[in-house]
Short mmCIF file of C-alpha atoms and ligand atoms in Angstrom, two decimals:
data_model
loop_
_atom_site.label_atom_id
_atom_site.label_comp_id
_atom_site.label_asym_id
_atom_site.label_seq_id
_atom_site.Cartn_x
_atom_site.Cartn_y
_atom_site.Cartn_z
CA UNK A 156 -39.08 169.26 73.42
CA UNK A 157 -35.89 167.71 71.69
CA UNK A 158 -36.79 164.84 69.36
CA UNK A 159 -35.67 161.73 71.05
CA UNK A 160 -32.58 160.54 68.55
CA UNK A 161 -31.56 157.72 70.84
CA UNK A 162 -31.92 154.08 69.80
CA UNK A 163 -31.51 150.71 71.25
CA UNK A 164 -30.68 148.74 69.05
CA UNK A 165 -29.21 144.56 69.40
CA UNK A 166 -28.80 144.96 73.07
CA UNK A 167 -27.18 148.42 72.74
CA UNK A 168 -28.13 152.07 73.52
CA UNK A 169 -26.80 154.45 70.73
CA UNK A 170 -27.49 158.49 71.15
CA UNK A 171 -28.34 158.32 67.82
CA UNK A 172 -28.75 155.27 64.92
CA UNK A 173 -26.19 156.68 62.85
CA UNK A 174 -22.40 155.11 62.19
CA UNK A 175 -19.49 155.70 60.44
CA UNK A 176 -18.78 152.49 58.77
CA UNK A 177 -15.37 150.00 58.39
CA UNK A 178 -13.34 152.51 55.87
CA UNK A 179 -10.81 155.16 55.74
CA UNK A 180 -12.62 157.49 58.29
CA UNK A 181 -12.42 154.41 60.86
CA UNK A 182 -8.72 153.78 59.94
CA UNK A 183 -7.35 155.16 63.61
CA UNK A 184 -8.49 156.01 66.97
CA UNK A 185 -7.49 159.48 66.77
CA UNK A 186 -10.11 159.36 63.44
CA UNK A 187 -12.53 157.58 65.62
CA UNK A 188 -12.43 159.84 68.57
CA UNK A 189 -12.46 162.91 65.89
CA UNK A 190 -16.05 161.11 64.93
CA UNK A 191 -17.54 160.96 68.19
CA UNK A 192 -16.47 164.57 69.24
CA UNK A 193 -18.38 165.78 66.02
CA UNK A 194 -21.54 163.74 66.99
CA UNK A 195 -21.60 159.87 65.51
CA UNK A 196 -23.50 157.76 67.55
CA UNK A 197 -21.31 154.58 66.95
CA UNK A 198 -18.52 153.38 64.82
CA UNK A 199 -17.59 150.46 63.05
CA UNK A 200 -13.69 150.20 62.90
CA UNK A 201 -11.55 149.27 59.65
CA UNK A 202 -11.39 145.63 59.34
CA UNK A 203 -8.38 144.19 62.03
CA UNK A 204 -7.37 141.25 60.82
CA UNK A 205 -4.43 139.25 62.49
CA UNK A 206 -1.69 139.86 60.00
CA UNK A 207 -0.25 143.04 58.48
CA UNK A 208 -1.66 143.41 54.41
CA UNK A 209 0.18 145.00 52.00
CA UNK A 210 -2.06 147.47 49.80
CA UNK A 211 -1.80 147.95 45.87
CA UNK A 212 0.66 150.63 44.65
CA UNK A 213 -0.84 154.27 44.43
CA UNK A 214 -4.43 155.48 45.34
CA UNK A 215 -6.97 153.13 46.94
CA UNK A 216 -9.60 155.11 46.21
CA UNK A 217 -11.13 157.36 43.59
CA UNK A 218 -14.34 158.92 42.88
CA UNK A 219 -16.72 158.88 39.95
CA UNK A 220 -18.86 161.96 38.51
CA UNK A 221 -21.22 162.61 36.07
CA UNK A 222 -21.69 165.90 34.06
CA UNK A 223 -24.97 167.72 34.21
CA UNK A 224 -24.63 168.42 30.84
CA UNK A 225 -23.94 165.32 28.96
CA UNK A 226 -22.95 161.83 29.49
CA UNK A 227 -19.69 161.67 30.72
CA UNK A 228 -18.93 159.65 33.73
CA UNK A 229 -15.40 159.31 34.61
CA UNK A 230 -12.69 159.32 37.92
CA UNK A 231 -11.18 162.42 36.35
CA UNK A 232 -10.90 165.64 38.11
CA UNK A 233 -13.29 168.65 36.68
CA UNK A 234 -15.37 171.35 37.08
CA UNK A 235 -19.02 171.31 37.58
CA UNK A 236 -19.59 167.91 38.60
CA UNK A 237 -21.78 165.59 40.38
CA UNK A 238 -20.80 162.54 42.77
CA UNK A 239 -21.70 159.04 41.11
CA UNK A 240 -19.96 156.93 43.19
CA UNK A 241 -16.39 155.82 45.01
CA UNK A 242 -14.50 152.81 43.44
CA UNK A 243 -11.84 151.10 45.92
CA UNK A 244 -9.41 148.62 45.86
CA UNK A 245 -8.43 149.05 49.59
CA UNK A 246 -7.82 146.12 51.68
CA UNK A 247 -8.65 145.64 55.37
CA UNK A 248 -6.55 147.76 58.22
CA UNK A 249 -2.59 148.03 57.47
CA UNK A 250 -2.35 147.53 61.06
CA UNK A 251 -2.85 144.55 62.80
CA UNK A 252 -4.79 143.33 65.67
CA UNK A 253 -1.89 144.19 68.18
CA UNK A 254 -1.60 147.99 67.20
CA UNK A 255 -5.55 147.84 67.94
CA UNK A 256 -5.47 146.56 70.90
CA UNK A 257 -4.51 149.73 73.38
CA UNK A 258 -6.39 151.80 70.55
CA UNK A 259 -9.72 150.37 71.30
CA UNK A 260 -9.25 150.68 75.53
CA UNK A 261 -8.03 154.44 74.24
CA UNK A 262 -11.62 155.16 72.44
CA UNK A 263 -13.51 153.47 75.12
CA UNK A 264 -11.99 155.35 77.69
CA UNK A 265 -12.16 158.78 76.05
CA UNK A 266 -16.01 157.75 75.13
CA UNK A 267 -17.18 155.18 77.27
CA UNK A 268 -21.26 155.93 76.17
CA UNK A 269 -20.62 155.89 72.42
CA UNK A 270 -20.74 152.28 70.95
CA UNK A 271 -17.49 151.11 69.15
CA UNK A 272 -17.92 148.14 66.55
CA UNK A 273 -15.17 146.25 65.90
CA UNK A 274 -14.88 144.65 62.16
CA UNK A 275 -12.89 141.82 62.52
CA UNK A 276 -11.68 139.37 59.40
CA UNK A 277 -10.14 135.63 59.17
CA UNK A 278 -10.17 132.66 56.98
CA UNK A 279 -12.16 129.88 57.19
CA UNK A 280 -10.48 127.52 55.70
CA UNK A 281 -9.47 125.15 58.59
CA UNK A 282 -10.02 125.15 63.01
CA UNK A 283 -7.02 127.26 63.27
CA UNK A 284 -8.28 130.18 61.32
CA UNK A 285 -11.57 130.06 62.93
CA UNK A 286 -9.86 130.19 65.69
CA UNK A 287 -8.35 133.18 64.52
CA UNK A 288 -12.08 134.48 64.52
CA UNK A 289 -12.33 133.73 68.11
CA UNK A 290 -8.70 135.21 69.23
CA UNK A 291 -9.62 138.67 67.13
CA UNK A 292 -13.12 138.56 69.12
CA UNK A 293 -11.83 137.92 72.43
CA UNK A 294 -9.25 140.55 72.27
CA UNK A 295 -11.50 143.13 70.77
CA UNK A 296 -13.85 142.62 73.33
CA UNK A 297 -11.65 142.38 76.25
CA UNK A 298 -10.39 145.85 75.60
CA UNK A 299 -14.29 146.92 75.66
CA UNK A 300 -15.72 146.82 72.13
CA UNK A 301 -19.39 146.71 72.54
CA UNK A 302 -19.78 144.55 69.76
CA UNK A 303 -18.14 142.46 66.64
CA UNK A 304 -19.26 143.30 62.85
CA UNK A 305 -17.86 140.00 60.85
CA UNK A 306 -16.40 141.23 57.50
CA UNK A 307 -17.46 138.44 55.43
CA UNK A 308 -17.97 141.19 52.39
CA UNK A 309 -14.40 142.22 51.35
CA UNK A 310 -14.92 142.24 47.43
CA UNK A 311 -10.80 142.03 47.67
CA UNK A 312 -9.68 138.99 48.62
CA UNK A 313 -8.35 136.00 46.26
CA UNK A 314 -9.02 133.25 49.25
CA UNK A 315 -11.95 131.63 48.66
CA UNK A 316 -12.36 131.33 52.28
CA UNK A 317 -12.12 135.05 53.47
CA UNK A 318 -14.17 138.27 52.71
CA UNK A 319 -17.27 138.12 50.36
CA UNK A 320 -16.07 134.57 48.93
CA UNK A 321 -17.35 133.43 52.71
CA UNK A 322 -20.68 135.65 52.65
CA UNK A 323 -21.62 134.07 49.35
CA UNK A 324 -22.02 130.67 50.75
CA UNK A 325 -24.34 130.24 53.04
CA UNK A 326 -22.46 127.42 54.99
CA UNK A 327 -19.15 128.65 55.68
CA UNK A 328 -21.35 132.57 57.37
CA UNK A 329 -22.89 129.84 59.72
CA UNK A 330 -19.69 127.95 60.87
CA UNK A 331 -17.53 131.34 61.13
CA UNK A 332 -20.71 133.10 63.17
CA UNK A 333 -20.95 130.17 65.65
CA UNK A 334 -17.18 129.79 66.44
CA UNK A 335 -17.72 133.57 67.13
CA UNK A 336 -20.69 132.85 69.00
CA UNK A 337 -18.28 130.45 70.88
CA UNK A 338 -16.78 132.87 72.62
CA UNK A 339 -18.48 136.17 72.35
CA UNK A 340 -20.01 138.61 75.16
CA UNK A 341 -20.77 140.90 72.97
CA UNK A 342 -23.34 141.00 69.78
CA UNK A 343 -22.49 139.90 66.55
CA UNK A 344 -23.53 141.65 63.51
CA UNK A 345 -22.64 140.13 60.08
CA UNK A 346 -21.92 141.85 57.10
CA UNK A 347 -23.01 140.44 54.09
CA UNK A 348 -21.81 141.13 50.21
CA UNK A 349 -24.52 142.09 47.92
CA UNK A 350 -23.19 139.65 45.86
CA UNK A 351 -25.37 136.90 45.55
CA UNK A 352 -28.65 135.52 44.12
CA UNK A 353 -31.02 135.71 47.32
CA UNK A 354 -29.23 137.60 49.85
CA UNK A 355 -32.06 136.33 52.07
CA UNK A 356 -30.40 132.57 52.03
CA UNK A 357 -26.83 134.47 53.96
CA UNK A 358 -28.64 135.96 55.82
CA UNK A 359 -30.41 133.04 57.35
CA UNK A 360 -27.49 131.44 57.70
CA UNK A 361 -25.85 134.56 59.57
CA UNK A 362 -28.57 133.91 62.02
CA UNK A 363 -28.78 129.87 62.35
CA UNK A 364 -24.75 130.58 63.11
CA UNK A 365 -25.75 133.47 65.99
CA UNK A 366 -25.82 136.81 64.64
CA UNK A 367 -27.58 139.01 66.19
CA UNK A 368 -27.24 141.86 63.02
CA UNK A 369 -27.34 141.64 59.95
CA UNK A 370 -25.31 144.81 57.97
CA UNK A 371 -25.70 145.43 54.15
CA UNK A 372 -24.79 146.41 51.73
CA UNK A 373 -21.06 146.16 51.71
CA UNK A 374 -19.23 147.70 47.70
CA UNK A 375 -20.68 146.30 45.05
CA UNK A 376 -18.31 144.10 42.63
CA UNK A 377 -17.27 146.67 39.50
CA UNK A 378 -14.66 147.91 37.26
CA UNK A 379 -13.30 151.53 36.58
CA UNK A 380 -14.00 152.61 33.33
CA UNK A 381 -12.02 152.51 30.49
CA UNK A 382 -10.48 156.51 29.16
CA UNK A 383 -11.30 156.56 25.53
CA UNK A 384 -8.09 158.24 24.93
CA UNK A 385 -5.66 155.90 26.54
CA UNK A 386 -7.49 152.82 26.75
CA UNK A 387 -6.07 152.53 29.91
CA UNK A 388 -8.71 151.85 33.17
CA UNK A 389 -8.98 154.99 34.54
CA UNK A 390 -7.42 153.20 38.13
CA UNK A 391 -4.82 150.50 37.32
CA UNK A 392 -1.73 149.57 38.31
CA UNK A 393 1.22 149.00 35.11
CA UNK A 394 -2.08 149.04 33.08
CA UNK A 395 -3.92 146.49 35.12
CA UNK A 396 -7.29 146.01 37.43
CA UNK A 397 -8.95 143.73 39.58
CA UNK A 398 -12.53 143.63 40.71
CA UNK A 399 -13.07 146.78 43.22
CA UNK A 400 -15.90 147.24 44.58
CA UNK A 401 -18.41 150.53 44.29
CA UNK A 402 -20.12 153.01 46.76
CA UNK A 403 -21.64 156.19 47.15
CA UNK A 404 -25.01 157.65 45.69
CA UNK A 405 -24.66 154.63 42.61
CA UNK A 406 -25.15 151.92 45.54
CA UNK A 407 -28.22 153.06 47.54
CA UNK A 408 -31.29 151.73 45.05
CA UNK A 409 -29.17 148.70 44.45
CA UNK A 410 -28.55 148.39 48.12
CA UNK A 411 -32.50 148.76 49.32
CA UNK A 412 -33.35 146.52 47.04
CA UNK A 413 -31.22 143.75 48.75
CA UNK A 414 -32.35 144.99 52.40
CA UNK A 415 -35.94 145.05 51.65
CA UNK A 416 -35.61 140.98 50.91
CA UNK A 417 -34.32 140.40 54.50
CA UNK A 418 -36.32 142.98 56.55
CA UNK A 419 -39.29 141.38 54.75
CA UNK A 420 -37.92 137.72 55.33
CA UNK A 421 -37.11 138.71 58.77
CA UNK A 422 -39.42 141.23 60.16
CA UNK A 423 -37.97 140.35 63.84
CA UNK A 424 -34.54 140.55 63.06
CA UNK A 425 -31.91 143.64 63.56
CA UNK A 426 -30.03 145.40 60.42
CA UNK A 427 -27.87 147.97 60.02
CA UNK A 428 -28.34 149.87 56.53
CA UNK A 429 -25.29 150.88 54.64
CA UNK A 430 -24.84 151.92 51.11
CA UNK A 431 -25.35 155.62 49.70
CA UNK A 432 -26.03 157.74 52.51
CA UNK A 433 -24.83 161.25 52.81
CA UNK A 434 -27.99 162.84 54.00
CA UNK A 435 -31.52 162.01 56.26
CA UNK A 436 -33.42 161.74 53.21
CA UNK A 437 -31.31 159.43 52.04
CA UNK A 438 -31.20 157.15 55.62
CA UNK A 439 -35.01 157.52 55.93
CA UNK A 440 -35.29 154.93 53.14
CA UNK A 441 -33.14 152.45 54.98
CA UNK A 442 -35.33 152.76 58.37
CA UNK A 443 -38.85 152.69 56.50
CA UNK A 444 -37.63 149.18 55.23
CA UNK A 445 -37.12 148.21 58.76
CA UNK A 446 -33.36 148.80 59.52
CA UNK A 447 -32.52 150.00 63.52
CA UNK A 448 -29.56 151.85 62.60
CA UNK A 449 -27.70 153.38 59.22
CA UNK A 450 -24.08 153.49 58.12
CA UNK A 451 -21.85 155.81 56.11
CA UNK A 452 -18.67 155.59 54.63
CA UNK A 453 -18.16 157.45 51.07
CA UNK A 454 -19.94 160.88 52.09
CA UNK A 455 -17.95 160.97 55.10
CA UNK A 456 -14.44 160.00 53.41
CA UNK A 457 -15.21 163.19 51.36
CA UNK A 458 -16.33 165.58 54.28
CA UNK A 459 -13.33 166.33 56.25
CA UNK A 460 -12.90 162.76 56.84
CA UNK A 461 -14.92 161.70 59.36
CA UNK A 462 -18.16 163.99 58.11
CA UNK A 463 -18.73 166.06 60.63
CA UNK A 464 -21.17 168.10 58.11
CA UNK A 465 -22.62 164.72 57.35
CA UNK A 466 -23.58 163.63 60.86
CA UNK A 467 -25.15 167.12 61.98
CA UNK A 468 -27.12 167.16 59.17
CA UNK A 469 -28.20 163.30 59.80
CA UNK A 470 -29.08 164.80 63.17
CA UNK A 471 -30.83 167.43 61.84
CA UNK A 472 -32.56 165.92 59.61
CA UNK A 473 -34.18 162.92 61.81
CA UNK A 474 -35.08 165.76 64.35
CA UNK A 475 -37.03 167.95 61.49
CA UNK A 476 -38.56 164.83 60.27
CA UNK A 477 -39.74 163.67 63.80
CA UNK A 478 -41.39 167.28 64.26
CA UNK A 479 -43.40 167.08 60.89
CA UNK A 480 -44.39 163.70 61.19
CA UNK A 481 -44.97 163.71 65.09
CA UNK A 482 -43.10 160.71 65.71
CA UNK A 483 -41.56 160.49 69.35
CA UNK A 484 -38.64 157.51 68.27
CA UNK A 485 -37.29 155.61 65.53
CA UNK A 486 -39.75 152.76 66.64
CA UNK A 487 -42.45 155.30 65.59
CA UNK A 488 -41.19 155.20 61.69
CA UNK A 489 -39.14 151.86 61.99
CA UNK A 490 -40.40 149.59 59.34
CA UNK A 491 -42.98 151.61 57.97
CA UNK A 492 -42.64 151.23 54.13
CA UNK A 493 -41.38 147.43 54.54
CA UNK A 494 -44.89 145.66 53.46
CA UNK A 495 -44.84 148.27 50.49
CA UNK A 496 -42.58 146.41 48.45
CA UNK A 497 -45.07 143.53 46.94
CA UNK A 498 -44.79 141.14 43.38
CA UNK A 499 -45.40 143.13 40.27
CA UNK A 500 -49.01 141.46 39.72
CA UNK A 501 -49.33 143.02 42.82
CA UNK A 502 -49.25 146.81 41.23
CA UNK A 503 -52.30 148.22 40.15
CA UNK A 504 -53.30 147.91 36.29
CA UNK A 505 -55.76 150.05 34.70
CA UNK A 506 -57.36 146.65 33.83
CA UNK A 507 -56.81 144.89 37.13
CA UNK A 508 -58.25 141.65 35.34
CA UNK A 509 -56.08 141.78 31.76
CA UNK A 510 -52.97 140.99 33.65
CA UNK A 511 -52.23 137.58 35.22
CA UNK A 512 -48.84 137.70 36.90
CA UNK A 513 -47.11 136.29 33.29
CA UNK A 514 -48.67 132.97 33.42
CA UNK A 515 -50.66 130.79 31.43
CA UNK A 516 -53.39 133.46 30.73
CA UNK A 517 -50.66 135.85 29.10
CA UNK A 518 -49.32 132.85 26.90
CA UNK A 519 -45.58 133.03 27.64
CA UNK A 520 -45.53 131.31 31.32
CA UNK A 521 -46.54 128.31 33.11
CA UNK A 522 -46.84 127.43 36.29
CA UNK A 523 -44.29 125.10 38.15
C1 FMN B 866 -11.96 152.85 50.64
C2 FMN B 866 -12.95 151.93 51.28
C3 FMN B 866 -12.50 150.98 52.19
C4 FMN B 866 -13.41 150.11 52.79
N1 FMN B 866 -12.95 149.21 53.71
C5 FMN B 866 -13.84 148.38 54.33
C6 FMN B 866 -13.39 147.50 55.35
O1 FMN B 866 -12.21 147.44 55.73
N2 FMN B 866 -14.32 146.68 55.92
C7 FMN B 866 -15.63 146.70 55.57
O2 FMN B 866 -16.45 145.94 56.14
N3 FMN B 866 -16.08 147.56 54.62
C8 FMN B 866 -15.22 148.39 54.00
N4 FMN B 866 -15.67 149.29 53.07
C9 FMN B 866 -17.11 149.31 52.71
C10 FMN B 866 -17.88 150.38 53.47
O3 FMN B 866 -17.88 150.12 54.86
C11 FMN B 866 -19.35 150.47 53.00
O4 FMN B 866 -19.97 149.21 53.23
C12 FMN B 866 -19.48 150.82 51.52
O5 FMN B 866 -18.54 151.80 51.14
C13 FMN B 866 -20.88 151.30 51.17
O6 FMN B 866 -21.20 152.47 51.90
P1 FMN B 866 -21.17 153.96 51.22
O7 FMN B 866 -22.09 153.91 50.03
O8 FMN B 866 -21.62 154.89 52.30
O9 FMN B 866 -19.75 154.18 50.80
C14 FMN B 866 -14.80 150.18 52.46
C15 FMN B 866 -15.22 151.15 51.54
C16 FMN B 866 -14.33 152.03 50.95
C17 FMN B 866 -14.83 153.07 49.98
#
């Protein structure tokens, strides 16, 4: 018997848990409907805001490699390499919310059973941009997105009240989810930046506001690195950077780490596991910590695109792992690892009773 691939997931059915996330391969419809022919089970669009954005000058994104046989790790082109990670500076969709509009009826229509995500972005700042919020969810919607994804992760942005400058304060996630919760028919999934403290504290306010999903991890804040013989960052523009943010294989440790805190916090709750991914082995680790469904952007950006490699052997993978395991769904494995992750005291010692957590008994540690 086929393994049964198909999730629900927040309300929605999905043939399988597996989505191309906001990026590059999500840049179009003709992209998008390229991704559901080869197999995705849902996609998040690129981030429609309501005004055009001009991009930096030259490439958007590069990609980082290490040698096997020293230490080099660097965006330049050679043989014999390894992926590390992708670096971007890339700003939400060149095209605005009216060029999406027609483009989102045109996907539904030519795949009315695959679920389309639409990432929407505003400010914060004041009632009329979050009622920019509401006007971006309303159209999307209208034109048959089965659900929002809130970009409040965009490393990018100088506002402090748009992109990952809203997802690191716990406040302004709330307000902007419940004017979206104002008007929405659809769920709302938030996407959080990994760059905070306690990602636990967004993502309780993501909920108190109405989410109904929680996505992580979004790029992590970083620089390129610097060429030793230019002294030039390996991506600038006239010899100058800004904070990009990183992806890829580099990410996915980092990334669990963060999602483990909120699956644990909120063993109820729905998330969507992004950061790393390019093969089963790699998504398994984001569904034993309790996540419903997995994203991918940086493995597919390098597979033709929209990683149609990438998806069959997601596929693939989940099926062969279902046979060996015997699991007949997702819910069967969902979760499975989360109560694994436990305080260091908590680890075995050889002595079990030499160690006390770092406290008074070790000399160096009171308690508060
Ligand atoms: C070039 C590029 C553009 C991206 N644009 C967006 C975007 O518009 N909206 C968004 O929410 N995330 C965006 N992301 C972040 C990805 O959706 C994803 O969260 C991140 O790359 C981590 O996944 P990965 O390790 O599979 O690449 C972008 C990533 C890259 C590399």
């Amino acid at each position: 018997m086929a393994a049964q691939l198909n999730v629900t997931f927040a309300g929605l059915r999905f043939d399988n848990p597996f989505l191309l996330a906001s990026a590059p391969p999500t840049e179009s419809d003709s992209n998008i409907i390229r991704a559901f022919d080869a197999g995705w089970g849902g996609v998040v669009t690129k981030t429609i805001g309501l005004h055009p954005v001009v991009n930096v000058y030259g490439p958007k994104t590069k990609f980082l490699r290490s040698t096997p046989d020293s230490p080099q790790l660097s965006m330049k082109k050679r043989p014999g390499t390894a992926l590390h990670s992708s670096w971007n500076w890339e700003l939400i969709s060149d095209k605005p919310l009216d060029w999406w509009v027609p483009r989102i009826a045109r996907i539904k229509a030519a795949h009315p059973h695959r679920i389309l995500v639409a990432s929407i972005m505003a400010g914060s700042g004041s009632d009329e941009e979050l009622g920019h919020w509401q006007t971006l969810t309303r159209a999307c919607q209208d034109e048959g997105a089965d659900a929002v994804e809130l970009n409040l992760s965009c490393p990018h942005m100088d506002r402090q009240d748009m992109g990952s400058n809203i997802g690191k304060d716990t406040a302004q996630i709330s307000i902007v989810a419940q004017a979206v919760k104002e008007v929405a028919k659809v769920p709302i999934w938030a996407k959080l930046t990994p760059s905070t403290t306690d990602i636990v504290v967004e993502a309780r306010g993501a909920f108190l506001g109405g989410a109904d999903v929680v996505s992580s991890s979004n790029t992590f804040p970083s620089l390129p690195p610097i060429d030793p013989d230019t002294l030039d960052f390996e991506m600038n523009v006239d010899g100058f950077v800004s904070s990009g943010g990183l992806g890829g294989p580099a990410i996915l440790p980092l990334s669990m780490a963060k999602m483990s805190q909120m699956t644990q916090a909120f063993p109820g709750r729905a998330f969507s596991g992004i950061g790393g991914v390019a093969e089963f082995a790699h998504a398994l680790n984001y569904f034993l910590l309790g996540c419903g469904t997995v994203q991918v952007c940086t493995a597919a950006m390098l597979d033709q695109a929209i990683g149609p490699n990438v998806i069959r052997q997601l596929k693939q993978g989940m099926a062969d792992a279902m046979e060996k395991y015997g699991w007949s769904s997702l819910d069967d494995f969902r979760g499975l690892r989360r109560d694994r992750v436990v305080t260091h005291s908590k680890i075995r010692r050889p002595d079990d009773k030499a160690y006390h957590g770092g406290f008074e008994a070790e000399g160096y540690a009171t308690t508060l």
